[in-house]
GROMACS .gro file of C-alpha atoms in nm:
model
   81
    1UNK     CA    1  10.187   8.765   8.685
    2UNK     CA    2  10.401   8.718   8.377
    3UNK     CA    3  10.683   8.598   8.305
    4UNK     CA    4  10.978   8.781   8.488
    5UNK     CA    5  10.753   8.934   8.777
    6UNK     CA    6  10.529   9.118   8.537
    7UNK     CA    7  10.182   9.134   8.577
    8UNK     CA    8   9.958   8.965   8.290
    9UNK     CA    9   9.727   9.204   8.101
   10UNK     CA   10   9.502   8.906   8.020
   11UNK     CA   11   9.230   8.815   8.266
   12UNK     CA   12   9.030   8.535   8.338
   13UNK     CA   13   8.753   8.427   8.098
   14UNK     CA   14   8.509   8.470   8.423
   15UNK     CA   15   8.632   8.872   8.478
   16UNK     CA   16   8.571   8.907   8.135
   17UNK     CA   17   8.230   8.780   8.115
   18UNK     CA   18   8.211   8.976   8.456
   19UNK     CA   19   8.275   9.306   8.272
   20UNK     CA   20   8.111   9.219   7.953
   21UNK     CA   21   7.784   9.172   8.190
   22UNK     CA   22   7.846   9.545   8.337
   23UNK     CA   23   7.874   9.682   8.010
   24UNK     CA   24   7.500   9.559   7.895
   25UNK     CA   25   7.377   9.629   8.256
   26UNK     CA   26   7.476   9.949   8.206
   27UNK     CA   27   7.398  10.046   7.920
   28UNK     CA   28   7.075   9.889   7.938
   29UNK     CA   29   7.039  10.146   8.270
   30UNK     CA   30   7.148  10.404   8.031
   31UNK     CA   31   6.921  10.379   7.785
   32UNK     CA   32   6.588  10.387   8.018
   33UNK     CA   33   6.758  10.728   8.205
   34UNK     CA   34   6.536  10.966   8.161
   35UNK     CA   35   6.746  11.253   7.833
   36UNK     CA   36   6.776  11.527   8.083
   37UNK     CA   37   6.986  11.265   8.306
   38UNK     CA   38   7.192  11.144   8.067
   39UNK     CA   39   7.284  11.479   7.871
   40UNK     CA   40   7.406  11.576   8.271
   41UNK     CA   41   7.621  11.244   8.325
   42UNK     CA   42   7.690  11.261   7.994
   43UNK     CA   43   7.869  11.654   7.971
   44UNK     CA   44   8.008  11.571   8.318
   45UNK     CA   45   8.195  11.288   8.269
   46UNK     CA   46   8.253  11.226   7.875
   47UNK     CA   47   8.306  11.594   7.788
   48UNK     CA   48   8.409  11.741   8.179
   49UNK     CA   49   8.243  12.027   8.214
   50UNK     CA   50   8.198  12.246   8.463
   51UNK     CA   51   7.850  12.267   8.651
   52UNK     CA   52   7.835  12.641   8.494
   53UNK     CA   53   7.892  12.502   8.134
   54UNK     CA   54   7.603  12.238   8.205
   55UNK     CA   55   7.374  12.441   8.281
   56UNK     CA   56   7.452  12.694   7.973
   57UNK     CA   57   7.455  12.398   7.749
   58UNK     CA   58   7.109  12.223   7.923
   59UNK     CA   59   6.949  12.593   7.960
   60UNK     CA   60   6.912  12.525   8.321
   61UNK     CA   61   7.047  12.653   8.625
   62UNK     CA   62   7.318  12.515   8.814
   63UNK     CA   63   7.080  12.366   9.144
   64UNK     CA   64   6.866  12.186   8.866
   65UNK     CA   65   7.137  12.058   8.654
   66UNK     CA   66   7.307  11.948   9.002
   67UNK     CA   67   7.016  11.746   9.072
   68UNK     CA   68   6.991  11.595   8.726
   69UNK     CA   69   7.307  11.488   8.752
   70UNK     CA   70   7.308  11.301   9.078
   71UNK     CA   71   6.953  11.102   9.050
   72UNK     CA   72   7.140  10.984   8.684
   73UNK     CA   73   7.494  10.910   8.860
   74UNK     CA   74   7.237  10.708   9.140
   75UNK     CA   75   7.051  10.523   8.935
   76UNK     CA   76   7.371  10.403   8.731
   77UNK     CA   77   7.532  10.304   9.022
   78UNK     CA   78   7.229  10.121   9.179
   79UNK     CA   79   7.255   9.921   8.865
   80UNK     CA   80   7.595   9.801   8.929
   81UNK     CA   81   7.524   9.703   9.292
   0.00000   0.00000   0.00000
């Protein structure tokens, strides 16, 4: 930590590299998801909404959009395995 107890905001030159590599990982990973998948991560998790407003917004229904959704949240997370 800091001084006084606190805990230091900076972090090691290695967990920044560390983080730096995630970041092109994944958006390396993001940019080969196939549109569908990433408009469905993308409105869940950037703009929140609801699996009833993804589906209005994709013109899908809601089982579709589901499954758009997960195969794009797997293969971003087998990326950062």
């Amino acid at each position: 930590g800091g001084p006084g107890g606190e805990k230091s905001d900076r972090s090691s030159p290695s967990k920044k590299l560390m983080t730096v590599e995630m970041a092109v990982r994944m958006a390396s990973v993001w940019e080969r998801l196939p549109e569908d998948q990433r408009e469905a991560v993308r409105l869940r998790y950037f703009e929140s909404s609801s699996l009833e407003k993804m589906a209005e917004a994709m013109d899908g229904r809601k089982p579709a959009v589901a499954a758009l959704l997960k195969r794009g949240m797997a293969a971003l997370r087998k990326a950062l395995d």
